[in-house]
Amino acid sequence: MKSVAIVVVVAALVALAVAQIRPSCSMPQLWEAQLIAFDPNDRSYHNRSSEFRAFARYSYDGVYKRKRIFENYRHGSDPSQRFDILELYATKQAFVTNLGTRQCTIYPIRSPFIAHDIPADATFEGYET
């Protein structure tokens, strides 16, 4: 009976010790997002404002290190251009397809894969409003 009580006390102490360990935050490794970008002051090539606009759908795969962007882009008085950009970091290749002309160009990827993760040493700083 005494040994059962000791086992129960030890199990309770282990449970308390494990409960003290805080789990780290982690991001989902598969997700999609919408992107809207514009610059009303971008006057690089003309004297008119509100001429740069981009609307895109962004897909992220952290497991297989892939990123994809479907982008509708417009700059100045040029007609809109639509692109499908697939970045495969395992093979270090980016496939850029102009959806208007159906022309695909393959580019080498020279930069490392940048994961959209929470750093392991991140700490909670408080809520923002």
Tab-separated table of C-alpha atoms in Angstrom:
chain	number	residue	atom	x	y	z
A	1	MET	CA	0.000	0.000	0.000
A	2	LYS	CA	2.884	2.281	0.825
A	3	SER	CA	4.509	1.631	-2.557
A	4	VAL	CA	1.250	2.532	-4.353
A	5	ALA	CA	1.169	5.865	-2.513
A	6	ILE	CA	4.784	6.573	-3.509
A	7	VAL	CA	4.013	5.764	-7.153
A	8	VAL	CA	0.994	8.088	-7.071
A	9	VAL	CA	3.052	10.920	-5.540
A	10	VAL	CA	5.867	10.457	-8.073
A	11	ALA	CA	3.350	10.387	-10.957
A	12	ALA	CA	1.755	13.591	-9.660
A	13	LEU	CA	5.161	15.294	-9.429
A	14	VAL	CA	6.032	14.211	-12.981
A	15	ALA	CA	2.672	15.517	-14.235
A	16	LEU	CA	3.319	18.875	-12.532
A	17	ALA	CA	6.809	19.076	-14.036
A	18	VAL	CA	5.533	18.318	-17.544
A	19	ALA	CA	2.743	20.880	-17.159
A	20	GLN	CA	5.370	23.575	-16.536
A	21	ILE	CA	6.943	23.113	-19.991
A	22	ARG	CA	5.449	25.634	-22.393
A	23	PRO	CA	4.897	24.400	-25.921
A	24	SER	CA	6.492	26.526	-28.618
A	25	CYS	CA	4.313	28.213	-31.206
A	26	SER	CA	4.375	26.856	-34.717
A	27	MET	CA	2.949	28.068	-37.990
A	28	PRO	CA	0.888	25.918	-40.317
A	29	GLN	CA	3.126	24.638	-43.101
A	30	LEU	CA	0.452	24.758	-45.832
A	31	TRP	CA	-1.579	27.924	-46.384
A	32	GLU	CA	-2.791	30.460	-48.940
A	33	ALA	CA	-3.250	34.217	-48.813
A	34	GLN	CA	-4.470	37.096	-50.956
A	35	LEU	CA	-2.041	39.892	-51.804
A	36	ILE	CA	-2.910	43.440	-52.804
A	37	ALA	CA	-0.095	45.907	-53.459
A	38	PHE	CA	-0.194	49.427	-54.808
A	39	ASP	CA	1.938	52.532	-54.621
A	40	PRO	CA	0.119	55.813	-55.333
A	41	ASN	CA	3.437	57.683	-55.280
A	42	ASP	CA	5.389	55.392	-57.609
A	43	ARG	CA	6.431	57.744	-60.401
A	44	SER	CA	9.468	55.920	-61.681
A	45	TYR	CA	8.517	56.010	-65.348
A	46	HIS	CA	5.726	58.592	-65.603
A	47	ASN	CA	4.266	61.709	-63.965
A	48	ARG	CA	0.919	60.179	-62.986
A	49	SER	CA	0.151	58.658	-59.608
A	50	SER	CA	-1.797	55.503	-58.686
A	51	GLU	CA	-0.323	53.600	-61.590
A	52	PHE	CA	1.189	50.550	-59.896
A	53	ARG	CA	-1.221	47.798	-58.818
A	54	ALA	CA	-0.773	44.097	-58.132
A	55	PHE	CA	-3.371	41.559	-57.039
A	56	ALA	CA	-2.199	38.040	-56.319
A	57	ARG	CA	-2.976	34.714	-54.697
A	58	TYR	CA	-0.039	33.318	-52.715
A	59	SER	CA	0.375	29.638	-51.801
A	60	TYR	CA	2.985	28.426	-49.320
A	61	ASP	CA	4.225	24.875	-48.732
A	62	GLY	CA	6.854	24.728	-45.992
A	63	VAL	CA	7.016	20.934	-46.046
A	64	TYR	CA	8.270	20.601	-49.632
A	65	LYS	CA	9.694	24.149	-49.807
A	66	ARG	CA	7.453	25.485	-52.575
A	67	LYS	CA	5.856	28.870	-53.183
A	68	ARG	CA	3.369	29.867	-55.884
A	69	ILE	CA	1.982	33.241	-56.890
A	70	PHE	CA	-0.815	33.944	-59.370
A	71	GLU	CA	-0.358	37.643	-60.037
A	72	ASN	CA	-2.314	40.270	-61.966
A	73	TYR	CA	0.078	43.188	-62.364
A	74	ARG	CA	-0.323	46.652	-63.886
A	75	HIS	CA	2.154	49.507	-64.121
A	76	GLY	CA	1.436	52.805	-65.827
A	77	SER	CA	-0.710	52.767	-68.936
A	78	ASP	CA	0.565	49.302	-69.930
A	79	PRO	CA	-2.150	46.666	-70.139
A	80	SER	CA	-2.474	44.266	-67.233
A	81	GLN	CA	-0.206	41.255	-67.221
A	82	ARG	CA	-0.957	37.978	-65.494
A	83	PHE	CA	1.769	35.671	-64.223
A	84	ASP	CA	1.942	32.241	-62.640
A	85	ILE	CA	5.170	31.973	-60.628
A	86	LEU	CA	6.132	28.603	-59.169
A	87	GLU	CA	9.267	28.460	-56.999
A	88	LEU	CA	10.633	24.976	-56.289
A	89	TYR	CA	13.458	25.271	-53.791
A	90	ALA	CA	14.255	21.533	-53.826
A	91	THR	CA	15.422	21.843	-57.452
A	92	LYS	CA	16.395	25.555	-57.167
A	93	GLN	CA	14.157	26.502	-60.114
A	94	ALA	CA	11.469	29.127	-60.629
A	95	PHE	CA	8.953	28.711	-63.438
A	96	VAL	CA	7.459	32.040	-64.540
A	97	THR	CA	4.574	31.755	-66.989
A	98	ASN	CA	3.061	34.818	-68.637
A	99	LEU	CA	-0.581	33.729	-68.762
A	100	GLY	CA	-1.360	36.153	-71.589
A	101	THR	CA	1.275	34.827	-73.984
A	102	ARG	CA	1.569	31.307	-72.468
A	103	GLN	CA	5.351	31.734	-72.474
A	104	CYS	CA	7.187	29.960	-69.642
A	105	THR	CA	10.665	30.998	-68.564
A	106	ILE	CA	12.751	28.972	-66.121
A	107	TYR	CA	15.033	30.906	-63.768
A	108	PRO	CA	17.566	29.550	-61.275
A	109	ILE	CA	16.820	30.290	-57.632
A	110	ARG	CA	19.952	31.628	-55.960
A	111	SER	CA	18.524	32.567	-52.580
A	112	PRO	CA	17.762	30.118	-49.771
A	113	PHE	CA	14.208	29.144	-48.888
A	114	ILE	CA	12.817	31.619	-46.378
A	115	ALA	CA	10.321	29.873	-44.148
A	116	HIS	CA	7.303	31.713	-42.792
A	117	ASP	CA	7.816	30.390	-39.274
A	118	ILE	CA	7.874	31.775	-35.767
A	119	PRO	CA	11.505	31.853	-34.555
A	120	ALA	CA	12.329	29.219	-31.932
A	121	ASP	CA	13.523	31.901	-29.494
A	122	ALA	CA	10.431	34.120	-29.947
A	123	THR	CA	8.754	35.425	-26.797
A	124	PHE	CA	5.299	36.862	-26.263
A	125	GLU	CA	5.486	40.629	-25.973
A	126	GLY	CA	1.823	41.429	-25.444
A	127	TYR	CA	-1.279	42.226	-27.419
A	128	GLU	CA	-1.529	45.000	-30.006
A	129	THR	CA	-4.621	47.015	-30.674
